[in-house]
mmCIF file of C-alpha atoms in Angstrom:
data_model
loop_
_atom_site.group_PDB
_atom_site.id
_atom_site.type_symbol
_atom_site.label_atom_id
_atom_site.label_comp_id
_atom_site.label_asym_id
_atom_site.label_seq_id
_atom_site.Cartn_x
_atom_site.Cartn_y
_atom_site.Cartn_z
ATOM 1 C CA GLU A 259 1.532 2.199 -54.544
ATOM 2 C CA VAL A 260 2.059 4.069 -57.718
ATOM 3 C CA PRO A 261 4.698 2.215 -59.780
ATOM 4 C CA GLU A 262 7.956 4.049 -60.520
ATOM 5 C CA ALA A 263 8.340 5.004 -64.093
ATOM 6 C CA PHE A 264 10.070 7.612 -66.306
ATOM 7 C CA GLY A 265 12.333 8.689 -63.520
ATOM 8 C CA ALA A 266 9.687 10.977 -62.046
ATOM 9 C CA PRO A 267 6.812 10.683 -59.466
ATOM 10 C CA VAL A 268 3.269 11.393 -60.093
ATOM 11 C CA THR A 269 2.286 14.707 -58.181
ATOM 12 C CA LEU A 270 -1.006 16.126 -57.106
ATOM 13 C CA ALA A 271 -0.488 18.744 -59.707
ATOM 14 C CA ASP A 272 -0.434 16.179 -62.216
ATOM 15 C CA LEU A 273 -3.522 14.444 -60.959
ATOM 16 C CA MET A 274 -5.403 17.916 -60.891
ATOM 17 C CA THR A 275 -4.360 18.620 -64.499
ATOM 18 C CA HIS A 276 -4.828 15.145 -65.957
ATOM 19 C CA SER A 277 -1.336 15.045 -67.014
ATOM 20 C CA ALA A 278 -0.089 12.158 -64.815
ATOM 21 C CA GLY A 279 0.574 9.930 -67.891
ATOM 22 C CA PHE A 280 -1.845 7.093 -67.011
ATOM 23 C CA ASP A 281 -3.404 4.905 -69.550
ATOM 24 C CA GLU A 282 -7.214 5.425 -69.541
ATOM 25 C CA TYR A 283 -10.085 2.799 -69.727
ATOM 26 C CA VAL A 284 -13.651 2.875 -68.524
ATOM 27 C CA ILE A 285 -14.196 -0.803 -68.221
ATOM 28 C CA GLY A 286 -15.678 -1.301 -64.753
ATOM 29 C CA LEU A 287 -16.298 2.446 -64.357
ATOM 30 C CA PHE A 288 -19.951 1.670 -63.977
ATOM 31 C CA GLY A 289 -21.513 -1.169 -62.085
ATOM 32 C CA ARG A 290 -24.851 -2.901 -62.068
ATOM 33 C CA ASP A 291 -25.530 -2.986 -58.455
ATOM 34 C CA ALA A 292 -24.097 -2.140 -54.953
ATOM 35 C CA ALA A 293 -22.111 -5.361 -54.999
ATOM 36 C CA THR A 294 -19.759 -3.743 -57.480
ATOM 37 C CA LEU A 295 -18.806 -1.089 -54.795
ATOM 38 C CA GLN A 296 -15.668 -1.609 -52.777
ATOM 39 C CA PRO A 297 -13.247 0.617 -50.569
ATOM 40 C CA LEU A 298 -11.391 3.186 -52.724
ATOM 41 C CA GLY A 299 -7.887 1.885 -51.937
ATOM 42 C CA GLN A 300 -8.857 -1.805 -52.788
ATOM 43 C CA LEU A 301 -10.293 -0.661 -56.101
ATOM 44 C CA LEU A 302 -7.317 1.497 -57.068
ATOM 45 C CA GLU A 303 -4.910 -1.495 -56.103
ATOM 46 C CA GLU A 304 -6.722 -3.585 -58.512
ATOM 47 C CA GLN A 305 -7.540 -1.171 -61.328
ATOM 48 C CA LEU A 306 -4.777 1.457 -61.467
ATOM 49 C CA PRO A 307 -3.966 1.917 -65.046
ATOM 50 C CA ALA A 308 -0.448 1.578 -66.378
ATOM 51 C CA ARG A 309 1.841 4.626 -66.596
ATOM 52 C CA ILE A 310 2.384 5.012 -70.428
ATOM 53 C CA ARG A 311 3.934 8.555 -70.632
ATOM 54 C CA ALA A 312 6.058 10.804 -68.531
ATOM 55 C CA PRO A 313 4.120 13.072 -66.057
ATOM 56 C CA GLY A 314 3.783 16.554 -67.049
ATOM 57 C CA ASP A 315 3.917 15.710 -70.858
ATOM 58 C CA LEU A 316 0.343 16.193 -71.935
ATOM 59 C CA ILE A 317 -3.221 16.324 -70.806
ATOM 60 C CA SER A 318 -5.201 12.977 -70.996
ATOM 61 C CA TYR A 319 -8.255 12.598 -68.976
ATOM 62 C CA SER A 320 -7.854 10.063 -66.136
ATOM 63 C CA ASN A 321 -10.880 9.053 -64.043
ATOM 64 C CA HIS A 322 -8.526 6.832 -61.981
ATOM 65 C CA GLY A 323 -6.255 9.878 -61.414
ATOM 66 C CA THR A 324 -9.146 11.769 -59.949
ATOM 67 C CA ALA A 325 -9.804 8.837 -57.659
ATOM 68 C CA LEU A 326 -6.232 8.573 -56.717
ATOM 69 C CA ALA A 327 -6.361 12.316 -55.643
ATOM 70 C CA ALA A 328 -9.355 11.352 -53.372
ATOM 71 C CA TYR A 329 -7.317 8.511 -51.890
ATOM 72 C CA VAL A 330 -4.630 10.936 -51.039
ATOM 73 C CA VAL A 331 -7.056 13.001 -49.136
ATOM 74 C CA GLU A 332 -7.837 9.684 -47.256
ATOM 75 C CA GLN A 333 -4.226 9.058 -46.374
ATOM 76 C CA VAL A 334 -3.534 12.700 -45.300
ATOM 77 C CA THR A 335 -6.692 13.154 -43.211
ATOM 78 C CA GLY A 336 -7.000 9.777 -41.824
ATOM 79 C CA GLU A 337 -10.736 9.663 -42.845
ATOM 80 C CA PRO A 338 -12.862 8.601 -45.816
ATOM 81 C CA TRP A 339 -12.693 11.159 -48.613
ATOM 82 C CA ARG A 340 -16.605 11.176 -48.720
ATOM 83 C CA SER A 341 -16.946 12.284 -45.081
ATOM 84 C CA TRP A 342 -14.201 14.970 -45.644
ATOM 85 C CA VAL A 343 -15.984 16.386 -48.690
ATOM 86 C CA GLU A 344 -19.266 16.302 -46.740
ATOM 87 C CA ARG A 345 -17.830 18.199 -43.653
ATOM 88 C CA GLU A 346 -15.578 20.684 -45.559
ATOM 89 C CA ILE A 347 -17.609 21.445 -48.664
ATOM 90 C CA LEU A 348 -21.098 20.294 -48.736
ATOM 91 C CA GLU A 349 -22.209 21.213 -45.168
ATOM 92 C CA PRO A 350 -20.630 24.714 -45.058
ATOM 93 C CA LEU A 351 -22.097 25.703 -48.531
ATOM 94 C CA GLY A 352 -25.598 24.230 -47.566
ATOM 95 C CA LEU A 353 -25.510 21.653 -50.415
ATOM 96 C CA ASP A 354 -28.329 19.713 -48.875
ATOM 97 C CA SER A 355 -29.454 18.119 -52.201
ATOM 98 C CA THR A 356 -25.930 16.738 -53.027
ATOM 99 C CA SER A 357 -24.878 13.254 -52.080
ATOM 100 C CA PHE A 358 -22.404 10.570 -52.948
ATOM 101 C CA SER A 359 -24.609 7.774 -51.423
ATOM 102 C CA GLN A 360 -25.177 4.777 -53.789
ATOM 103 C CA PRO A 361 -28.018 4.383 -54.085
ATOM 104 C CA LEU A 362 -29.398 7.623 -52.645
ATOM 105 C CA GLY A 363 -30.811 7.599 -49.142
ATOM 106 C CA GLU A 364 -34.521 7.864 -48.434
ATOM 107 C CA ARG A 365 -34.387 11.817 -48.072
ATOM 108 C CA LEU A 366 -33.312 12.262 -51.675
ATOM 109 C CA ALA A 367 -34.283 9.184 -53.568
ATOM 110 C CA GLY A 368 -37.799 10.308 -54.249
ATOM 111 C CA ARG A 369 -36.460 13.475 -55.943
ATOM 112 C CA LEU A 370 -34.059 11.668 -58.280
ATOM 113 C CA SER A 371 -34.783 11.871 -62.066
ATOM 114 C CA GLU A 372 -34.986 8.745 -64.041
ATOM 115 C CA GLY A 373 -32.365 8.293 -66.728
ATOM 116 C CA TYR A 374 -33.601 7.407 -70.265
ATOM 117 C CA ARG A 375 -32.519 5.704 -73.336
ATOM 118 C CA HIS A 376 -34.307 6.002 -76.814
ATOM 119 C CA GLN A 377 -34.858 2.671 -78.216
ATOM 120 C CA GLY A 378 -37.491 1.298 -80.675
ATOM 121 C CA GLY A 379 -39.187 4.741 -81.072
ATOM 122 C CA ALA A 380 -39.793 5.144 -77.284
ATOM 123 C CA PHE A 381 -37.854 6.408 -74.288
ATOM 124 C CA GLU A 382 -37.050 3.655 -71.775
ATOM 125 C CA ALA A 383 -36.147 4.497 -68.065
ATOM 126 C CA GLY A 384 -32.964 2.849 -66.619
ATOM 127 C CA GLY A 385 -32.080 2.105 -63.100
ATOM 128 C CA PHE A 386 -29.816 3.734 -60.711
ATOM 129 C CA GLU A 387 -26.229 3.992 -62.032
ATOM 130 C CA TYR A 388 -23.489 2.761 -59.797
ATOM 131 C CA ILE A 389 -20.045 4.141 -60.096
ATOM 132 C CA PRO A 390 -17.382 2.063 -58.163
ATOM 133 C CA LEU A 391 -14.810 4.771 -58.969
ATOM 134 C CA ALA A 392 -17.018 7.059 -56.819
ATOM 135 C CA PRO A 393 -14.797 10.231 -56.503
ATOM 136 C CA ALA A 394 -14.781 10.448 -60.347
ATOM 137 C CA GLY A 395 -18.577 10.771 -60.735
ATOM 138 C CA ALA A 396 -20.879 9.454 -58.120
ATOM 139 C CA ALA A 397 -22.296 12.692 -56.920
ATOM 140 C CA SER A 398 -26.041 13.229 -57.413
ATOM 141 C CA SER A 399 -27.108 16.894 -57.088
ATOM 142 C CA SER A 400 -29.638 19.619 -58.066
ATOM 143 C CA ALA A 401 -29.346 22.732 -60.095
ATOM 144 C CA ASN A 402 -29.970 24.888 -56.830
ATOM 145 C CA ASP A 403 -26.939 23.308 -55.112
ATOM 146 C CA MET A 404 -24.668 23.756 -58.206
ATOM 147 C CA ALA A 405 -25.822 27.344 -58.455
ATOM 148 C CA ARG A 406 -24.639 27.729 -54.767
ATOM 149 C CA LEU A 407 -21.397 26.020 -55.444
ATOM 150 C CA ALA A 408 -20.848 28.388 -58.516
ATOM 151 C CA ARG A 409 -21.500 31.359 -56.323
ATOM 152 C CA ALA A 410 -18.798 30.058 -53.742
ATOM 153 C CA TYR A 411 -16.192 30.030 -56.581
ATOM 154 C CA LEU A 412 -17.292 33.340 -57.916
ATOM 155 C CA ASN A 413 -16.996 34.643 -54.287
ATOM 156 C CA LEU A 414 -13.426 33.260 -54.010
ATOM 157 C CA GLY A 415 -14.279 30.569 -51.674
ATOM 158 C CA GLU A 416 -17.205 32.209 -49.529
ATOM 159 C CA LEU A 417 -20.960 31.863 -49.553
ATOM 160 C CA GLU A 418 -23.221 33.480 -47.018
ATOM 161 C CA GLY A 419 -20.476 33.959 -44.425
ATOM 162 C CA LYS A 420 -19.204 30.473 -44.851
ATOM 163 C CA ARG A 421 -15.692 29.889 -46.312
ATOM 164 C CA ILE A 422 -14.340 26.740 -47.774
ATOM 165 C CA LEU A 423 -11.144 28.306 -49.230
ATOM 166 C CA SER A 424 -9.004 31.247 -48.329
ATOM 167 C CA GLU A 425 -9.163 34.006 -51.016
ATOM 168 C CA GLN A 426 -5.792 33.381 -52.195
ATOM 169 C CA ALA A 427 -6.221 29.659 -52.371
ATOM 170 C CA ALA A 428 -9.503 30.337 -54.506
ATOM 171 C CA ARG A 429 -7.468 32.644 -56.852
ATOM 172 C CA THR A 430 -4.662 30.015 -57.178
ATOM 173 C CA MET A 431 -7.229 27.323 -57.876
ATOM 174 C CA GLN A 432 -8.620 29.299 -60.880
ATOM 175 C CA GLU A 433 -5.223 29.947 -62.375
ATOM 176 C CA THR A 434 -3.715 28.017 -65.382
ATOM 177 C CA LEU A 435 -1.757 25.102 -63.916
ATOM 178 C CA PHE A 436 -0.860 23.288 -67.069
ATOM 179 C CA ARG A 437 -1.548 23.416 -70.826
ATOM 180 C CA SER A 438 -0.341 21.125 -73.678
ATOM 181 C CA ALA A 439 0.492 23.896 -76.014
ATOM 182 C CA GLU A 440 0.581 27.793 -76.206
ATOM 183 C CA GLY A 441 -2.769 29.274 -77.247
ATOM 184 C CA VAL A 442 -4.943 26.446 -76.368
ATOM 185 C CA ASN A 443 -7.208 25.899 -73.264
ATOM 186 C CA GLY A 444 -5.311 23.979 -70.452
ATOM 187 C CA MET A 445 -6.324 22.986 -67.029
ATOM 188 C CA ALA A 446 -6.440 24.890 -63.711
ATOM 189 C CA HIS A 447 -6.419 23.035 -60.443
ATOM 190 C CA GLY A 448 -9.097 20.355 -61.272
ATOM 191 C CA PHE A 449 -11.075 22.769 -63.456
ATOM 192 C CA MET A 450 -10.966 22.615 -67.233
ATOM 193 C CA GLU A 451 -10.476 25.878 -69.106
ATOM 194 C CA LEU A 452 -13.297 26.280 -71.492
ATOM 195 C CA ASP A 453 -12.331 29.869 -72.611
ATOM 196 C CA ARG A 454 -14.245 30.892 -75.779
ATOM 197 C CA ASN A 455 -14.467 34.175 -77.632
ATOM 198 C CA GLY A 456 -11.711 35.523 -75.576
ATOM 199 C CA VAL A 457 -13.642 35.044 -72.290
ATOM 200 C CA ARG A 458 -12.290 33.144 -69.323
ATOM 201 C CA ILE A 459 -14.402 30.305 -68.501
ATOM 202 C CA LEU A 460 -13.807 27.529 -65.995
ATOM 203 C CA GLY A 461 -15.710 24.271 -65.277
ATOM 204 C CA HIS A 462 -16.243 20.692 -66.019
ATOM 205 C CA GLY A 463 -18.452 18.151 -67.789
ATOM 206 C CA GLY A 464 -19.870 15.011 -66.286
ATOM 207 C CA ASP A 465 -21.247 12.022 -68.191
ATOM 208 C CA THR A 466 -22.701 8.753 -67.131
ATOM 209 C CA ASP A 467 -24.492 6.473 -69.447
ATOM 210 C CA TYR A 468 -27.805 8.355 -68.922
ATOM 211 C CA PHE A 469 -26.840 11.866 -67.563
ATOM 212 C CA HIS A 470 -24.730 14.549 -69.205
ATOM 213 C CA THR A 471 -23.968 17.566 -67.220
ATOM 214 C CA LEU A 472 -22.175 20.822 -67.546
ATOM 215 C CA PHE A 473 -21.048 23.082 -64.850
ATOM 216 C CA VAL A 474 -19.070 26.300 -65.697
ATOM 217 C CA PHE A 475 -18.450 29.803 -64.384
ATOM 218 C CA PHE A 476 -17.186 32.946 -65.726
ATOM 219 C CA PRO A 477 -14.807 34.466 -63.043
ATOM 220 C CA GLU A 478 -14.702 37.969 -64.598
ATOM 221 C CA HIS A 479 -18.441 38.284 -65.095
ATOM 222 C CA ASP A 480 -19.942 36.949 -61.947
ATOM 223 C CA LEU A 481 -21.877 34.289 -64.005
ATOM 224 C CA GLY A 482 -22.434 30.670 -63.778
ATOM 225 C CA LEU A 483 -24.184 28.066 -66.099
ATOM 226 C CA PHE A 484 -25.464 24.576 -65.118
ATOM 227 C CA ALA A 485 -27.395 22.162 -67.227
ATOM 228 C CA SER A 486 -27.996 18.347 -66.995
ATOM 229 C CA PHE A 487 -29.622 16.212 -69.476
ATOM 230 C CA ASN A 488 -31.283 12.879 -68.406
ATOM 231 C CA THR A 489 -31.122 10.976 -71.609
ATOM 232 C CA ALA A 490 -28.412 8.797 -73.158
ATOM 233 C CA GLY A 491 -26.694 10.579 -76.230
ATOM 234 C CA ALA A 492 -27.480 13.952 -75.041
ATOM 235 C CA ASP A 493 -24.785 16.609 -75.497
ATOM 236 C CA TRP A 494 -24.383 19.981 -73.812
ATOM 237 C CA THR A 495 -21.841 21.321 -76.239
ATOM 238 C CA ALA A 496 -24.404 23.205 -78.346
ATOM 239 C CA LEU A 497 -26.197 24.820 -75.406
ATOM 240 C CA PHE A 498 -22.666 25.921 -74.069
ATOM 241 C CA GLU A 499 -21.351 27.318 -77.211
ATOM 242 C CA GLU A 500 -24.488 29.129 -78.337
ATOM 243 C CA SER A 501 -24.967 30.589 -74.825
ATOM 244 C CA VAL A 502 -21.501 31.992 -74.851
ATOM 245 C CA ASP A 503 -21.863 33.288 -78.491
ATOM 246 C CA HIS A 504 -25.001 35.097 -77.478
ATOM 247 C CA LEU A 505 -23.603 36.585 -74.260
ATOM 248 C CA PHE A 506 -20.216 37.337 -75.444
ATOM 249 C CA PRO A 507 -20.153 37.515 -79.338
ATOM 250 C CA TRP A 508 -16.826 36.894 -81.028
ATOM 251 C CA GLN A 509 -14.810 40.021 -81.890
ATOM 252 C CA PRO A 510 -12.681 39.342 -84.944
ATOM 253 C CA GLY A 511 -9.005 39.978 -84.524
ATOM 254 C CA ALA A 512 -5.764 39.577 -86.483
ATOM 255 C CA THR A 513 -5.410 36.442 -88.537
ATOM 256 C CA ALA A 514 -2.626 34.675 -90.099
ATOM 257 C CA SER A 515 -2.438 33.007 -93.473
ATOM 258 C CA SER A 516 -1.441 29.211 -93.583
ATOM 259 C CA ALA A 517 1.730 30.287 -95.393
ATOM 260 C CA THR A 518 3.072 31.859 -92.185
ATOM 261 C CA VAL A 519 1.999 29.184 -89.883
ATOM 262 C CA GLU A 520 4.042 26.049 -89.406
ATOM 263 C CA LEU A 521 1.587 23.270 -89.759
ATOM 264 C CA ASP A 522 3.969 20.254 -89.974
ATOM 265 C CA SER A 523 3.971 19.898 -86.123
ATOM 266 C CA PHE A 524 0.228 19.244 -86.274
ATOM 267 C CA THR A 525 -0.007 16.484 -88.713
ATOM 268 C CA GLY A 526 -0.404 12.815 -87.434
ATOM 269 C CA TRP A 527 -3.032 10.685 -85.898
#
């Protein structure tokens, strides 16, 4: 039960755009072992953050909001979110190297990269990372599978004759759903807008303690980019920015002097 607040309910659009107004904390986001895992509904009942601002006010990333959206799927379909995702998305697209199992089953466990931390002048491998808030980040996958997923989005919901979305739904999913201010990147339906140099770019980053991952696609250019780093402290930002700058160099346009721009509204902390 999401507590009433601000005279407005939290909607699925709010959850998909991270504008539901929840406080955000990551304590408990990662677990040491399988004993930290529990049913999604129970976890949300214990952990759901407070509502601290009105929904639809501004974007503030919420892992619990993403998990709440998955719980809605469970309530609507009457089945666990994970089995629904496997049947409706993973199996049709042939994403055979993608799994939400914690730990990974025998079929994939031997292929899982170690995660590393650099300490005392050497790289130390860490153990499997458990994520109790599983819908927000428990997927293990491969570059091949993520390439197939990108192709499905670029093909507006279809891959090799299998369709996971109608063409209209896929187009809608890629449209801007919310932005905090005019002229800045906002959110589509679950995707972040990462537009750069005037190019439309959609995607999402993903970070655990050890792994740092980028998944983006360029709807107007039939292009996708996936990268994953297996070391704590790694950052995909430079790779992303330099790739875009190389493929789509910035074309200078009109500028405005600070004398003509109202800056007072941007001051603060």
